[in-house]
Amino acid sequence: MRRRKFLKNSTAATAGFISAPLIASQGRSATAQDTSNNPKGSIPIVVCTWNFEKASAKAWEVLEAGGNSLDAVEQGVMVEEADPNNQTVGYGGRPDRDGNVTLDACIMDKDGNCGSVVYLQNIKHPVSVARKVMEETPHIILAGKGAEQFAYEQGFKKIDLLTEKSRQDWKNWLKKSEYKTPINIENHDTIGMLAIDRNGNLSGACTTSGMAYKVNGRVGDSPIIGAGLFVDNEVGAATATGVGEEVIRTVGSFLIVELMRQGKSPQEACEEGVKRIMQKNKGRKDFQIGFLAINKAGETGGYCVHPGFTYRQYSQEGHDNVPVNSFYAKK
Ligand code: SD4
């Protein structure tokens, strides 16, 4: 469903919006600006990895009501954490090769505050625990049992995260896998979300159950600030999905924000990020990574290794599933 027209017409009547195009081209050439998917920029705005309609709609509801971007991204990604049909995030996530569902998540705000949980079990909303780590402790990352204990102290309920469907899938995988963890290019649906509120402030969140059938104890990029997510309120924000080991190696999201700081558009920055990874993996084709970025003006961009990655964009211009180009684009 598109509602560009309606929203365009109603925008003028909505007080308090920042005029994004005013700051859209700061420090960049016209050519660079043209390569963004949303070249004029738009504020407020929310984007997330993959086609998560309900999650982006929830975040937009918060932004449209005048809420801040931190609440928007938290509430947005919580939709996927609670959905048992998303087998890469939260409740219903696929387990590691021993049958444990272990969750990774992080959140970061406009002031550079951040919180993260890694290898968290039995809690439906790791992003909210990450936010509590950020707000209630002097730390940034809590892991495993300590993170779980902290969650209970904060009032989170214990639940069994392994749904019957994910248990069956795991059992089937065990039969033919010989217990070998795959590099799985199709294991996607991790949600990374970036938002700008009507005050022009950025926040981001990222949450996942990680690579399916991973080695017990493995932590990916998604909860690592700088790798799976990075926010700099002066410049922009980026997030990643796909094989986390490759994203960690290049500190991917931080790299993309730094490239935007140097004048690249979100699109150019994502392309450069993927190319850096591919330079270190010459000839390898067995993994997928997608980067998504937004700059301070509300311009967005994305790029990936293999075709297939899309991102969801929700602003006053409408809401769209945006397909992105890839390094190994079909000729
Ligand atoms: C990880 N980056 O744990 C995550 C997995 C992912 O879509 O993004 N899947 O490596």
Coordinates of C-alpha atoms and ligand atoms in Angstrom, one line a residue:
M1 CA 0.0 0.0 0.0
R2 CA 1.3 3.4 -0.9
R3 CA 0.2 6.7 0.6
R4 CA 2.7 9.1 -0.9
K5 CA 0.1 11.5 -2.1
F6 CA -1.9 11.7 1.0
L7 CA 1.2 12.1 3.1
K8 CA 2.7 14.7 0.8
N9 CA -0.5 16.7 1.0
S10 CA -0.7 16.4 4.8
T11 CA 3.0 17.2 5.4
A12 CA 2.6 21.0 5.0
A13 CA 0.0 21.0 7.8
T14 CA 2.2 19.1 10.2
A15 CA 4.2 21.4 12.4
G16 CA 7.7 20.7 13.5
F17 CA 9.2 18.7 10.6
I18 CA 12.7 19.7 9.6
S19 CA 13.2 20.5 6.0
A20 CA 15.5 17.7 5.1
P21 CA 16.6 18.8 1.7
L22 CA 18.3 21.8 3.3
I23 CA 20.9 19.6 4.8
A24 CA 20.8 16.8 2.3
S25 CA 23.8 17.8 0.1
Q26 CA 26.2 19.1 2.8
G27 CA 29.7 18.3 1.9
R28 CA 29.0 16.1 -1.1
S29 CA 29.1 16.4 -4.8
A30 CA 25.9 16.3 -6.9
T31 CA 27.0 13.0 -8.3
A32 CA 27.4 11.4 -4.9
Q33 CA 24.0 12.7 -3.9
D34 CA 22.4 11.2 -7.0
T35 CA 23.4 7.7 -6.0
S36 CA 21.2 7.6 -2.9
N37 CA 17.9 5.8 -3.0
N38 CA 16.2 8.7 -1.3
P39 CA 18.2 11.6 -2.8
K40 CA 16.3 14.5 -1.3
G41 CA 16.2 13.0 2.1
S42 CA 13.2 12.9 4.4
I43 CA 12.7 13.4 8.1
P44 CA 11.3 11.7 10.1
I45 CA 12.2 8.4 8.6
V46 CA 12.7 4.8 9.6
V47 CA 14.5 2.0 7.6
C48 CA 15.1 -1.6 8.4
T49 CA 16.8 -4.6 6.9
W50 CA 14.5 -6.9 4.8
N51 CA 10.9 -6.4 4.2
F52 CA 9.6 -6.0 7.7
E53 CA 6.3 -4.2 7.1
K54 CA 4.9 -4.5 10.6
A55 CA 8.1 -3.6 12.4
S56 CA 8.6 -0.5 10.3
A57 CA 5.0 0.5 10.6
K58 CA 5.3 0.3 14.4
A59 CA 8.4 2.4 14.5
W60 CA 6.7 4.9 12.1
E61 CA 3.7 5.1 14.5
V62 CA 6.0 6.2 17.3
L63 CA 7.8 8.8 15.0
E64 CA 4.6 10.1 13.6
A65 CA 3.2 10.7 17.1
G66 CA 6.2 12.8 17.8
G67 CA 8.1 10.1 19.7
N68 CA 11.9 9.9 19.7
S69 CA 14.0 7.7 17.5
L70 CA 15.2 5.5 20.4
D71 CA 11.7 4.5 21.3
A72 CA 10.8 4.0 17.7
V73 CA 13.7 1.6 16.9
E74 CA 13.1 -0.4 20.1
Q75 CA 9.4 -0.8 19.6
G76 CA 9.9 -1.5 15.9
V77 CA 12.3 -4.4 16.3
M78 CA 10.3 -5.8 19.2
V79 CA 7.7 -6.7 16.6
E80 CA 10.1 -9.2 15.0
E81 CA 11.4 -10.4 18.3
A82 CA 7.9 -11.5 19.3
D83 CA 7.0 -13.1 16.0
P84 CA 7.5 -16.9 16.0
N85 CA 7.4 -17.0 12.2
N86 CA 10.6 -15.0 12.0
Q87 CA 13.1 -17.7 12.7
T88 CA 16.2 -15.4 12.8
V89 CA 15.1 -13.1 15.6
G90 CA 13.9 -13.5 19.2
Y91 CA 11.1 -16.0 20.0
G92 CA 11.0 -18.8 17.5
G93 CA 14.6 -18.1 16.4
R94 CA 16.6 -21.1 15.1
P95 CA 18.9 -22.7 17.7
D96 CA 22.6 -23.4 17.7
R97 CA 23.7 -26.9 16.7
D98 CA 23.0 -28.2 20.3
G99 CA 19.4 -26.9 20.3
N100 CA 19.9 -23.7 22.4
V101 CA 18.3 -20.5 21.2
T102 CA 20.8 -17.8 22.0
L103 CA 20.1 -14.1 21.2
D104 CA 22.2 -11.1 20.4
A105 CA 21.0 -7.5 20.3
C106 CA 22.1 -3.9 20.7
I107 CA 20.8 -0.4 20.7
M108 CA 22.5 3.0 20.3
D109 CA 21.2 6.5 20.7
K110 CA 21.9 10.1 19.5
D111 CA 24.4 10.7 22.3
G112 CA 26.5 7.7 21.5
N113 CA 25.0 5.8 24.5
C114 CA 24.7 2.1 23.7
G115 CA 23.8 -1.2 25.3
S116 CA 24.2 -4.8 24.2
V117 CA 23.4 -8.4 25.2
V118 CA 25.2 -11.4 23.7
Y119 CA 24.3 -15.1 24.1
L120 CA 21.1 -14.3 26.0
Q121 CA 18.7 -17.1 26.6
N122 CA 15.1 -17.4 27.7
I123 CA 14.1 -13.8 27.2
K124 CA 11.8 -12.7 24.4
H125 CA 13.0 -9.1 24.0
P126 CA 16.8 -8.9 24.0
V127 CA 16.7 -5.3 22.6
S128 CA 14.9 -4.1 25.7
V129 CA 17.4 -5.8 27.9
A130 CA 20.2 -4.1 25.9
R131 CA 18.4 -0.8 26.5
K132 CA 18.3 -1.5 30.2
V133 CA 22.1 -2.3 30.1
M134 CA 22.5 1.1 28.5
E135 CA 20.3 3.0 30.9
E136 CA 20.7 1.2 34.2
T137 CA 24.3 0.0 34.3
P138 CA 27.8 1.6 33.8
H139 CA 28.5 -1.1 31.2
I140 CA 27.8 -1.7 27.5
I141 CA 27.8 -5.4 27.0
L142 CA 26.3 -8.2 29.2
A143 CA 26.7 -11.8 28.2
G144 CA 25.1 -15.1 28.8
K145 CA 24.0 -16.0 32.3
G146 CA 24.9 -12.6 33.7
A147 CA 22.7 -10.9 31.1
E148 CA 19.9 -13.3 31.8
Q149 CA 20.1 -12.7 35.5
F150 CA 20.2 -9.0 34.9
A151 CA 17.0 -9.3 32.8
Y152 CA 15.1 -11.0 35.6
E153 CA 16.2 -8.3 38.0
Q154 CA 14.8 -5.8 35.6
G155 CA 11.4 -7.6 35.5
F156 CA 11.7 -9.6 32.3
K157 CA 9.9 -13.0 32.3
K158 CA 11.5 -16.3 31.5
I159 CA 10.2 -18.1 28.4
D160 CA 11.1 -21.0 26.3
L161 CA 12.3 -19.5 23.0
L162 CA 12.4 -22.7 21.0
T163 CA 9.1 -23.2 19.1
E164 CA 8.0 -26.5 17.8
K165 CA 8.8 -25.5 14.2
S166 CA 12.3 -24.4 15.0
R167 CA 12.9 -27.6 17.0
Q168 CA 11.7 -29.7 14.1
D169 CA 13.8 -27.8 11.6
W170 CA 16.8 -28.3 13.8
K171 CA 16.1 -32.0 14.2
N172 CA 15.9 -32.3 10.4
W173 CA 19.1 -30.4 10.0
L174 CA 20.9 -32.7 12.5
K175 CA 20.0 -35.7 10.4
K176 CA 21.9 -34.6 7.3
S177 CA 24.4 -32.1 8.6
E178 CA 26.9 -34.3 10.4
Y179 CA 26.8 -31.5 13.0
K180 CA 28.8 -29.2 10.7
T181 CA 27.8 -25.5 11.1
P182 CA 27.1 -24.1 7.6
I183 CA 28.0 -20.8 6.1
N184 CA 24.5 -20.1 5.2
I185 CA 23.9 -17.5 2.5
E186 CA 20.1 -17.8 2.9
N187 CA 20.0 -17.5 6.7
H188 CA 18.6 -14.0 6.8
D189 CA 15.8 -11.9 8.5
T190 CA 17.9 -10.4 11.2
I191 CA 16.5 -6.9 11.8
G192 CA 18.6 -3.8 12.0
M193 CA 16.6 -0.6 12.2
L194 CA 17.7 3.0 11.9
A195 CA 15.5 6.0 12.5
I196 CA 15.5 9.8 12.6
D197 CA 12.8 11.6 14.6
R198 CA 11.3 14.9 13.9
N199 CA 13.9 16.6 16.0
G200 CA 16.5 15.2 13.6
N201 CA 18.0 12.8 16.1
L202 CA 19.2 9.3 15.1
S203 CA 19.0 6.0 16.8
G204 CA 19.5 2.4 15.8
A205 CA 18.8 -1.2 17.0
C206 CA 19.8 -4.6 15.8
T207 CA 18.5 -8.0 17.1
T208 CA 19.0 -11.6 16.0
S209 CA 19.2 -15.2 17.0
G210 CA 22.4 -15.3 14.9
M211 CA 23.5 -17.9 12.4
A212 CA 21.3 -21.0 12.5
Y213 CA 23.0 -24.1 13.9
K214 CA 26.1 -22.1 15.0
V215 CA 28.7 -23.5 17.4
N216 CA 27.4 -23.1 20.9
G217 CA 28.8 -19.9 22.4
R218 CA 29.2 -18.1 19.0
V219 CA 28.4 -14.4 18.9
G220 CA 27.9 -12.6 15.6
D221 CA 28.2 -8.9 14.5
S222 CA 24.6 -7.9 15.4
P223 CA 25.3 -7.0 19.1
I224 CA 28.7 -5.6 18.5
I225 CA 28.7 -1.8 18.4
G226 CA 30.6 -0.7 15.2
A227 CA 30.1 -4.0 13.5
G228 CA 26.3 -4.8 13.3
L229 CA 25.3 -1.3 14.2
F230 CA 26.7 2.2 14.5
V231 CA 25.1 5.6 15.1
D232 CA 26.7 9.0 15.0
N233 CA 24.2 11.7 15.3
E234 CA 26.3 14.2 13.4
V235 CA 26.7 12.0 10.4
G236 CA 24.4 9.1 10.1
A237 CA 23.9 5.4 11.0
A238 CA 24.5 2.0 9.5
T239 CA 23.5 -1.6 10.2
A240 CA 24.3 -5.0 8.7
T241 CA 22.7 -8.4 8.0
G242 CA 24.3 -11.6 6.9
V243 CA 27.4 -13.5 7.9
G244 CA 28.6 -11.7 11.0
E245 CA 32.1 -12.9 11.0
E246 CA 32.8 -10.9 7.8
V247 CA 31.2 -7.8 9.2
I248 CA 33.2 -7.9 12.4
R249 CA 36.4 -8.2 10.4
T250 CA 35.9 -4.9 8.8
V251 CA 34.0 -3.2 11.7
G252 CA 31.4 -2.7 8.9
S253 CA 28.8 -0.3 10.3
F254 CA 31.5 2.0 11.8
L255 CA 33.3 2.0 8.4
I256 CA 30.1 3.0 6.6
V257 CA 29.4 5.9 9.0
E258 CA 33.0 7.1 8.6
L259 CA 32.7 6.9 4.8
M260 CA 29.6 9.1 5.0
R261 CA 31.5 11.5 7.3
Q262 CA 34.1 11.8 4.5
G263 CA 31.4 12.8 2.1
K264 CA 30.0 9.6 0.6
S265 CA 26.3 9.1 0.2
P266 CA 24.7 6.3 2.2
Q267 CA 24.6 4.3 -1.1
E268 CA 28.2 4.9 -2.0
A269 CA 29.3 4.1 1.6
C270 CA 27.4 0.7 1.6
E271 CA 29.0 -0.2 -1.7
E272 CA 32.5 0.6 -0.5
G273 CA 31.8 -1.4 2.7
V274 CA 30.8 -4.5 0.7
K275 CA 33.8 -4.0 -1.7
R276 CA 36.2 -3.9 1.3
I277 CA 34.9 -7.2 2.5
M278 CA 35.1 -8.8 -1.0
Q279 CA 38.7 -7.6 -1.4
K280 CA 39.6 -9.7 1.6
N281 CA 37.6 -12.7 0.3
K282 CA 38.7 -12.8 -3.3
G283 CA 36.7 -15.4 -5.3
R284 CA 34.5 -16.4 -2.4
K285 CA 30.8 -16.6 -3.1
D286 CA 29.4 -18.6 -0.3
F287 CA 28.1 -15.8 1.9
Q288 CA 25.6 -13.0 1.9
I289 CA 26.0 -9.6 3.6
G290 CA 23.7 -6.6 3.3
F291 CA 24.5 -3.1 4.6
L292 CA 21.9 -0.4 5.1
A293 CA 22.7 3.2 5.9
I294 CA 21.0 6.5 6.5
N295 CA 22.6 10.0 6.8
K296 CA 21.6 13.0 8.9
A297 CA 19.4 14.3 6.1
G298 CA 17.4 11.2 5.8
E299 CA 18.9 9.9 2.6
T300 CA 19.2 6.1 2.5
G301 CA 21.2 3.4 0.7
G302 CA 21.9 -0.3 0.7
Y303 CA 24.2 -2.8 -1.0
C304 CA 24.8 -6.5 -0.6
V305 CA 27.0 -9.3 -1.8
H306 CA 24.4 -11.5 -3.5
P307 CA 21.1 -10.4 -5.1
G308 CA 18.2 -10.6 -2.8
F309 CA 18.7 -8.1 0.0
T310 CA 16.0 -5.4 0.3
Y311 CA 15.2 -2.9 3.0
R312 CA 12.1 -1.3 4.2
Q313 CA 11.7 2.4 4.2
Y314 CA 9.0 4.3 5.9
S315 CA 8.7 8.1 5.8
Q316 CA 6.2 10.8 4.9
E317 CA 6.9 10.0 1.3
G318 CA 5.4 6.6 1.7
H319 CA 6.5 3.1 2.6
D320 CA 8.4 0.9 0.3
N321 CA 10.4 -2.3 0.1
V322 CA 13.6 -1.1 -1.6
P323 CA 15.6 -3.7 -3.5
V324 CA 19.3 -3.0 -3.6
N325 CA 22.1 -3.8 -6.1
S326 CA 24.6 -6.4 -5.3
F327 CA 28.3 -7.1 -5.9
Y328 CA 27.4 -10.3 -7.7
A329 CA 24.6 -8.8 -9.6
K330 CA 23.1 -11.1 -12.3
K331 CA 24.5 -9.9 -15.7
Ligands
SD4_1 C1 24.9 -13.0 12.6 N1 24.5 -11.1 11.2 O1 24.7 -13.5 13.7 C2 23.9 -12.1 12.0 C3 23.0 -13.0 11.2 C4 22.1 -12.3 10.2 O2 20.3 -12.2 8.9 O3 22.2 -11.1 10.0 N2 21.1 -12.9 9.6 O4 26.0 -13.2 12.0

